[in-house]
Short mmCIF file of C-alpha atoms and ligand atoms in Angstrom, two decimals:
data_model
loop_
_atom_site.label_atom_id
_atom_site.label_comp_id
_atom_site.label_asym_id
_atom_site.label_seq_id
_atom_site.Cartn_x
_atom_site.Cartn_y
_atom_site.Cartn_z
CA MET A 1 0.00 0.00 0.00
CA LEU A 2 1.22 3.49 -0.89
CA VAL A 3 0.80 5.91 2.02
CA LEU A 4 1.19 9.67 1.77
CA GLY A 5 2.30 11.29 5.05
CA ILE A 6 1.67 14.95 5.81
CA GLU A 7 3.36 16.86 8.64
CA SER A 8 2.54 20.46 9.54
CA SER A 9 2.32 20.51 13.34
CA CYS A 10 4.98 23.18 13.90
CA ASP A 11 7.43 24.88 11.54
CA GLU A 12 8.18 22.20 8.93
CA THR A 13 5.88 21.57 5.98
CA ALA A 14 6.67 18.00 4.97
CA LEU A 15 5.22 15.27 2.77
CA ALA A 16 6.52 11.76 2.23
CA LEU A 17 5.55 8.53 0.52
CA VAL A 18 5.93 5.13 2.18
CA ARG A 19 5.19 1.97 0.19
CA ASP A 20 4.70 -1.25 2.20
CA GLY A 21 6.62 0.22 5.14
CA VAL A 22 9.56 1.48 3.08
CA LEU A 23 10.30 5.17 2.54
CA VAL A 24 10.01 6.06 -1.16
CA ASP A 25 10.52 9.84 -1.26
CA ALA A 26 10.11 12.93 0.89
CA VAL A 27 9.90 16.71 0.45
CA LEU A 28 10.24 19.32 3.16
CA ALA A 29 10.11 23.12 3.46
CA SER A 30 11.61 24.37 6.70
CA GLN A 31 10.56 27.72 8.14
CA ALA A 32 13.42 27.80 10.66
CA ASP A 33 15.03 30.88 9.05
CA ILE A 34 11.82 32.91 9.29
CA HIS A 35 11.18 32.06 12.95
CA ALA A 36 14.86 32.55 13.82
CA LEU A 37 14.28 36.28 13.23
CA PHE A 38 11.86 36.22 16.19
CA GLY A 39 13.80 33.79 18.40
CA GLY A 40 11.00 31.19 18.34
CA VAL A 41 8.07 29.91 16.30
CA VAL A 42 5.38 32.54 15.55
CA PRO A 43 2.16 30.48 15.15
CA GLU A 44 0.37 32.81 12.71
CA LEU A 45 3.41 32.97 10.42
CA ALA A 46 3.80 29.19 10.64
CA SER A 47 0.27 28.46 9.43
CA ARG A 48 0.59 30.98 6.56
CA GLU A 49 3.81 29.33 5.42
CA HIS A 50 2.23 25.87 5.54
CA LEU A 51 -0.59 27.18 3.37
CA ARG A 52 1.94 28.62 0.92
CA TYR A 53 3.93 25.38 0.56
CA MET A 54 1.50 22.49 1.03
CA GLY A 55 0.04 22.30 -2.49
CA ALA A 56 3.35 22.99 -4.23
CA LEU A 57 5.17 20.29 -2.25
CA PHE A 58 2.43 17.77 -3.00
CA ASP A 59 2.68 18.52 -6.73
CA GLU A 60 6.48 18.20 -6.58
CA LEU A 61 6.27 14.82 -4.85
CA MET A 62 3.73 13.47 -7.36
CA ARG A 63 5.78 14.80 -10.27
CA ARG A 64 9.04 13.36 -8.96
CA GLN A 65 7.50 9.92 -8.55
CA ASN A 66 5.44 10.19 -11.72
CA LEU A 67 2.27 9.42 -9.76
CA SER A 68 -1.28 10.67 -9.84
CA PRO A 69 -3.25 11.22 -6.60
CA ALA A 70 -5.33 8.14 -7.45
CA ALA A 71 -2.27 5.96 -6.72
CA ILE A 72 -2.41 6.90 -3.02
CA GLY A 73 -4.01 4.13 -0.97
CA CYS A 74 -3.98 6.00 2.33
CA VAL A 75 -3.28 9.55 3.46
CA ALA A 76 -1.82 9.86 6.96
CA VAL A 77 -1.65 13.29 8.57
CA SER A 78 -0.32 14.65 11.85
CA ARG A 79 -3.52 15.57 13.71
CA GLY A 80 -1.78 16.86 16.87
CA PRO A 81 -0.62 17.80 19.33
CA GLY A 82 0.83 20.94 17.80
CA LEU A 83 0.00 24.47 16.70
CA LEU A 84 -3.70 24.42 15.84
CA GLY A 85 -3.59 26.72 12.81
CA SER A 86 -0.64 24.80 11.37
CA LEU A 87 -2.24 21.41 11.97
CA LEU A 88 -5.45 22.57 10.31
CA VAL A 89 -3.59 23.30 7.07
CA GLY A 90 -2.34 19.69 6.93
CA THR A 91 -5.54 18.01 8.09
CA ALA A 92 -7.72 20.06 5.71
CA PHE A 93 -5.42 19.16 2.81
CA ALA A 94 -5.49 15.47 3.78
CA LYS A 95 -9.27 15.40 4.16
CA GLY A 96 -9.72 17.10 0.79
CA LEU A 97 -7.47 14.52 -0.82
CA ALA A 98 -9.29 11.61 0.83
CA LEU A 99 -12.64 13.06 -0.18
CA GLY A 100 -11.49 13.61 -3.75
CA THR A 101 -9.82 10.24 -4.30
CA GLY A 102 -11.79 8.02 -1.90
CA CYS A 103 -8.57 6.75 -0.27
CA ARG A 104 -8.29 5.72 3.37
CA ILE A 105 -7.39 8.49 5.86
CA VAL A 106 -5.63 8.22 9.24
CA GLY A 107 -5.16 11.07 11.70
CA VAL A 108 -1.81 10.28 13.31
CA ASN A 109 -0.74 11.24 16.83
CA HIS A 110 2.43 13.24 16.13
CA LEU A 111 4.13 11.88 19.27
CA MET A 112 3.49 8.26 18.31
CA ALA A 113 4.75 9.02 14.79
CA HIS A 114 8.08 10.24 16.24
CA LEU A 115 8.50 7.01 18.23
CA LEU A 116 7.31 4.66 15.49
CA ALA A 117 9.90 6.25 13.16
CA CYS A 118 12.38 4.00 14.98
CA GLY A 119 10.95 1.20 12.82
CA LEU A 120 11.86 2.81 9.50
CA GLY A 121 14.57 0.46 8.22
CA GLN A 122 14.68 -1.93 11.20
CA GLU A 123 12.39 -4.46 12.87
CA LEU A 124 11.10 -3.31 16.26
CA SER A 125 10.62 -5.67 19.20
CA PHE A 126 8.07 -5.32 21.99
CA PRO A 127 7.34 -4.67 24.83
CA ALA A 128 9.41 -1.50 24.64
CA ILE A 129 9.94 1.68 26.60
CA GLY A 130 9.52 4.80 24.45
CA LEU A 131 11.32 8.05 25.28
CA LEU A 132 10.19 11.01 23.21
CA VAL A 133 12.44 14.07 23.54
CA SER A 134 11.40 16.87 21.21
CA GLY A 135 11.01 20.63 21.11
CA GLY A 136 7.49 20.43 22.52
CA HIS A 137 7.44 17.17 24.46
CA THR A 138 9.41 14.97 26.81
CA SER A 139 7.47 11.80 27.55
CA LEU A 140 7.96 8.19 28.57
CA TYR A 141 5.72 5.36 27.37
CA CYS A 142 5.47 1.62 27.68
CA PHE A 143 4.60 0.07 24.30
CA ARG A 144 2.90 -3.34 24.38
CA ASP A 145 3.03 -3.42 20.58
CA GLU A 146 3.23 -0.87 17.77
CA VAL A 147 -0.27 0.44 18.36
CA THR A 148 -0.71 0.12 22.13
CA ALA A 149 1.19 2.54 24.35
CA GLU A 150 0.66 3.49 27.99
CA ALA A 151 1.86 6.96 29.07
CA LEU A 152 4.25 6.70 32.04
CA GLY A 153 5.42 10.28 32.51
CA ARG A 154 5.95 13.63 30.82
CA THR A 155 7.43 17.02 31.47
CA ILE A 156 5.55 19.21 33.91
CA ASP A 157 6.98 22.40 32.33
CA ASP A 158 9.57 22.80 29.55
CA ALA A 159 10.45 20.01 27.13
CA ALA A 160 14.08 18.93 26.77
CA GLY A 161 14.33 20.60 23.34
CA GLU A 162 12.85 23.78 24.80
CA ALA A 163 15.55 23.72 27.49
CA PHE A 164 18.19 23.45 24.75
CA ASP A 165 16.65 26.23 22.68
CA LYS A 166 16.01 28.65 25.57
CA SER A 167 19.45 28.06 27.07
CA GLY A 168 20.98 28.36 23.61
CA LYS A 169 19.31 31.75 23.23
CA LEU A 170 20.79 32.88 26.58
CA LEU A 171 24.20 31.81 25.31
CA GLY A 172 23.85 33.76 22.06
CA LEU A 173 23.13 30.75 19.81
CA SER A 174 20.78 31.24 16.88
CA TYR A 175 17.32 29.58 17.11
CA PRO A 176 16.79 26.65 17.45
CA GLY A 177 19.92 26.30 19.52
CA GLY A 178 19.86 22.56 20.27
CA ARG A 179 21.93 21.37 17.32
CA LEU A 180 24.60 24.07 17.68
CA LEU A 181 24.76 23.61 21.46
CA ASP A 182 25.40 19.91 20.82
CA GLU A 183 28.14 20.75 18.33
CA LEU A 184 29.83 23.13 20.80
CA ALA A 185 29.50 20.53 23.57
CA ARG A 186 31.54 18.08 21.49
CA ARG A 187 34.43 20.60 21.58
CA GLY A 188 34.20 21.07 25.37
CA THR A 189 34.97 19.29 28.63
CA PRO A 190 31.99 18.88 30.96
CA ASP A 191 31.95 19.81 34.64
CA PRO A 192 29.50 17.24 36.08
CA ALA A 193 28.80 19.50 39.09
CA LEU A 194 27.92 22.67 37.14
CA PHE A 195 24.24 21.90 36.49
CA PRO A 196 21.61 20.13 38.60
CA ARG A 197 19.91 16.89 37.48
CA PRO A 198 16.39 18.28 37.94
CA TYR A 199 13.31 16.60 39.40
CA LEU A 200 14.91 13.29 40.33
CA ASP A 201 14.16 13.51 44.06
CA ASN A 202 10.66 12.01 43.70
CA PRO A 203 9.24 8.65 42.65
CA SER A 204 7.55 9.90 39.47
CA LEU A 205 8.50 9.39 35.84
CA ASP A 206 7.76 13.04 35.04
CA PHE A 207 10.43 15.55 34.03
CA SER A 208 11.03 19.23 34.76
CA PHE A 209 13.52 21.16 32.64
CA SER A 210 12.50 24.79 33.23
CA GLY A 211 15.08 25.22 36.04
CA LEU A 212 17.93 24.32 33.72
CA LYS A 213 17.60 27.52 31.70
CA THR A 214 17.89 29.57 34.93
CA ALA A 215 20.95 27.50 35.82
CA ALA A 216 22.33 28.17 32.32
CA ALA A 217 21.80 31.92 32.78
CA LEU A 218 23.62 31.85 36.15
CA ALA A 219 26.47 29.73 34.80
CA ALA A 220 26.84 32.08 31.81
CA ARG A 221 26.96 35.07 34.18
CA ASP A 222 29.63 33.43 36.35
CA LEU A 223 31.79 31.76 33.70
CA LEU A 224 31.42 33.81 30.55
CA ALA A 225 31.40 37.41 31.84
CA GLY A 226 35.20 37.52 31.70
CA ILE A 227 35.13 36.96 27.93
CA SER A 228 32.28 39.45 27.30
CA TRP A 229 29.84 36.71 26.36
CA PRO A 230 27.02 36.16 25.28
CA ARG A 231 27.49 37.52 21.80
CA PRO A 232 25.56 36.23 18.78
CA LEU A 233 27.17 33.05 17.50
CA GLU A 234 26.34 31.34 14.22
CA ARG A 235 29.32 29.03 13.66
CA ALA A 236 30.84 26.50 16.05
CA GLU A 237 34.39 27.40 14.93
CA ASP A 238 33.98 30.90 16.41
CA ALA A 239 33.09 29.67 19.90
CA PRO A 240 35.42 30.33 22.85
CA GLN A 241 36.52 27.29 24.89
CA GLU A 242 34.65 28.52 28.00
CA LEU A 243 31.38 28.40 26.04
CA CYS A 244 32.12 24.92 24.70
CA ASP A 245 32.83 23.66 28.23
CA LEU A 246 29.57 25.16 29.51
CA CYS A 247 27.63 23.52 26.66
CA ALA A 248 29.29 20.17 27.42
CA SER A 249 28.17 20.45 31.07
CA PHE A 250 24.63 21.35 29.98
CA ASN A 251 24.47 18.46 27.53
CA LEU A 252 25.62 16.08 30.27
CA ALA A 253 22.97 17.32 32.71
CA VAL A 254 20.16 16.77 30.19
CA ALA A 255 21.44 13.34 29.08
CA GLU A 256 21.90 12.10 32.67
CA THR A 257 18.47 13.36 33.74
CA LEU A 258 16.78 11.62 30.81
CA LEU A 259 18.75 8.47 31.62
CA ALA A 260 17.78 8.46 35.33
CA LYS A 261 14.05 8.53 34.58
CA THR A 262 14.33 6.03 31.73
CA ARG A 263 16.24 3.63 33.97
CA ARG A 264 13.37 3.93 36.45
CA ALA A 265 10.85 3.17 33.68
CA PHE A 266 12.75 -0.06 32.85
CA GLU A 267 12.86 -1.02 36.55
CA ARG A 268 9.06 -0.72 36.64
CA HIS A 269 8.64 -2.61 33.37
CA PRO A 270 11.27 -5.36 33.45
CA GLU A 271 9.44 -7.14 30.60
CA ALA A 272 10.66 -4.39 28.20
CA ALA A 273 13.99 -5.11 26.48
CA THR A 274 13.92 -2.36 23.83
CA LEU A 275 14.17 1.41 24.04
CA LEU A 276 12.56 3.52 21.32
CA LEU A 277 14.29 6.90 21.46
CA ALA A 278 12.93 9.67 19.21
CA GLY A 279 12.25 13.38 18.74
CA GLY A 280 14.63 16.20 17.85
CA VAL A 281 16.78 15.81 20.98
CA ALA A 282 17.37 12.14 20.03
CA ALA A 283 19.67 13.62 17.36
CA ASN A 284 21.93 14.80 20.20
CA SER A 285 25.26 12.97 20.11
CA LEU A 286 25.62 12.57 23.87
CA VAL A 287 22.01 11.49 24.34
CA ARG A 288 22.48 8.83 21.66
CA SER A 289 25.76 7.50 23.05
CA THR A 290 24.46 7.58 26.65
CA PHE A 291 21.44 5.44 25.76
CA GLN A 292 23.49 3.19 23.50
CA ARG A 293 25.75 2.37 26.47
CA PHE A 294 22.81 2.01 28.83
CA MET A 295 20.94 -0.46 26.63
CA ALA A 296 24.11 -2.42 25.83
CA GLY A 297 24.74 -2.68 29.60
CA ARG A 298 21.23 -4.12 30.09
CA GLY A 299 21.64 -6.55 27.22
CA GLY A 300 18.75 -4.75 25.51
CA ARG A 301 18.34 -2.91 22.25
CA LEU A 302 18.28 0.79 21.43
CA CYS A 303 16.18 1.76 18.41
CA VAL A 304 16.64 5.34 17.31
CA PRO A 305 15.90 6.94 13.93
CA SER A 306 18.68 8.45 11.83
CA PRO A 307 19.32 12.08 12.97
CA ALA A 308 17.37 13.45 9.96
CA LEU A 309 14.29 11.45 11.00
CA CYS A 310 14.50 12.57 14.65
CA THR A 311 13.25 16.10 13.99
CA ASP A 312 9.82 16.74 12.45
CA ASN A 313 9.37 14.97 9.12
CA ALA A 314 6.62 13.33 7.10
CA ALA A 315 8.28 9.93 6.67
CA MET A 316 7.43 9.14 10.30
CA VAL A 317 3.79 10.14 9.73
CA ALA A 318 3.52 8.05 6.56
CA TYR A 319 5.17 5.10 8.29
CA ALA A 320 2.84 5.33 11.33
CA GLY A 321 -0.09 5.61 8.90
CA TRP A 322 1.10 2.48 7.12
CA ILE A 323 1.27 0.58 10.44
CA TYR A 324 -2.29 1.59 11.32
CA ALA A 325 -3.73 1.14 7.82
CA SER A 326 -2.17 -2.29 7.41
CA ARG A 327 -4.05 -3.34 10.58
CA GLY A 328 -7.26 -2.02 8.99
CA LEU A 329 -7.37 1.08 11.20
CA GLY A 330 -8.36 4.56 10.06
CA HIS A 331 -10.67 7.51 10.56
CA GLY A 332 -13.72 9.12 9.04
CA LEU A 333 -13.43 12.63 7.67
CA ASP A 334 -14.77 14.03 10.94
CA PHE A 335 -11.73 13.34 13.15
CA GLU A 336 -10.58 16.26 15.26
CA THR A 337 -7.34 18.22 15.08
CA VAL A 338 -5.75 18.45 18.53
CA PRO A 339 -3.86 21.53 19.78
CA ARG A 340 -0.83 21.36 22.06
CA GLY A 341 -1.77 20.60 25.68
CA ARG A 342 -4.73 18.34 24.84
CA ARG A 343 -4.66 14.57 24.73
CA VAL A 344 -5.04 13.01 21.30
CA PRO A 345 -8.13 10.75 21.49
CA ASP A 346 -7.76 7.05 20.86
CA ASP A 347 -10.52 7.01 18.25
CA MET A 348 -9.16 5.04 15.27
CA ALA A 349 -11.60 2.42 14.06
CA LEU A 350 -11.49 -0.60 11.78
CA THR A 351 -12.24 0.68 8.29
CA PRO A 352 -13.06 -1.16 5.07
CA ALA A 353 -10.09 -1.86 2.78
CA GLU A 354 -11.29 0.81 0.36
CA GLY A 355 -12.57 4.16 1.54
CA ARG A 356 -13.34 5.49 4.97
CA ALA A 357 -15.40 4.38 7.94
CA GLY A 358 -18.06 6.60 9.40
CA SER A 359 -17.40 9.52 7.06
CA ALA A 360 -19.31 12.54 8.22
CA PRO A 361 -21.35 14.41 5.64
CA CYS A 362 -19.33 17.38 4.36
O1 KG4 B 401 10.99 16.81 17.19
P1 KG4 B 401 11.22 18.22 16.84
O2 KG4 B 401 11.44 18.56 15.40
O3 KG4 B 401 10.10 19.18 17.38
C1 KG4 B 401 8.91 18.89 17.99
O4 KG4 B 401 8.12 18.05 17.49
O5 KG4 B 401 8.68 19.51 19.05
O6 KG4 B 401 12.47 18.69 17.69
C2 KG4 B 401 13.02 19.97 17.59
C3 KG4 B 401 13.89 20.16 18.81
C4 KG4 B 401 14.41 21.59 18.95
O7 KG4 B 401 14.21 21.98 20.27
C5 KG4 B 401 15.89 21.42 18.61
O8 KG4 B 401 16.72 22.37 19.25
C6 KG4 B 401 16.17 20.04 19.14
O9 KG4 B 401 15.03 19.30 18.75
N1 KG4 B 401 17.38 19.45 18.57
C7 KG4 B 401 18.46 19.14 19.31
C8 KG4 B 401 19.43 18.61 18.41
N2 KG4 B 401 18.90 18.64 17.15
C9 KG4 B 401 17.63 19.16 17.27
N3 KG4 B 401 18.69 19.24 20.62
C10 KG4 B 401 19.88 18.84 21.08
N4 KG4 B 401 20.86 18.33 20.29
C11 KG4 B 401 20.68 18.20 18.95
N5 KG4 B 401 21.64 17.70 18.17
ZN1 ZN B 402 7.78 16.72 16.54
#
């Protein structure tokens, strides 16, 4: 089955084709440069850009693959959580396509799509613990199988990626700062005592990263004032050693905090032997190597997407859609789009092989 995936939950407009679980092609328009001017994503601008690019990217993908829309067996779209206006551009496009061609439609939980992306190119084994670390979310799950996941914990304030981006901004790094901070960290030597490992002194599997940006501001004041920093920094080669060392300490604090809670999740679910690690922060070199070591030490398996498939993309949405559709699951045209902060309902239903179940009148 050929599945078209559509992603527009934040600041990337992306479409991808997956055939029988294998990625065929993908197109993406990033808005990062536009939002960098404002130091963060501006929701109204994001939805306007999605609107500008969605149709053109679809045409490009069809042209490149020499396909007509009728070849699409299922359209899978990120339905949330995310920026509502942005999500609506993608879901409206997907619903129009399903209505016009009669293909199956699946509204995909963006968070599950991130984690299921671990299965692109490798076989996943279950039960598994899932750790999602992105710009908007930091959550732990226990997966019984690909479609059944129990939420174990989540951040009570900032997400890990948000901590990277906000701290990066304080340090003069251009938005989003996570990738550059990681690059600087690789040139530095960490001080394990410089930053706290937040929110570990409790039995929960929740996270709290908002304090780390305050700690980053204080550390910058104490350690970087002597070199007249922060100054705007675009390129890693221009970074002073003091900044690289601070970034290395920050990276270590985030990686060790994520590890402590994940270790706890495995202790509570000893039946799980696999870790699915996904989301933009899963592209972080120290996070990847930390969890690689941890899972090797347990005799378990780490499944993590390639760095390009860690951040928002449509391949993960198409792949998740393929998993659901190949189990006969889908939606009618009346499924809801879910803004950030609201739970995505578990409302997929068995649908006939052709067409949609329970389509609402339009
Ligand atoms: O998954 P994603 O595209 O966004 C959400 O769905 O929320 O993740 C974007 C986040 C940003 O916060 C970005 O700074 C962070 O992932 N990120 C990184 C790295 N690459 C991207 N954080 C740390 N190290 C990286 N190498
Ligand atoms: Zn995402």
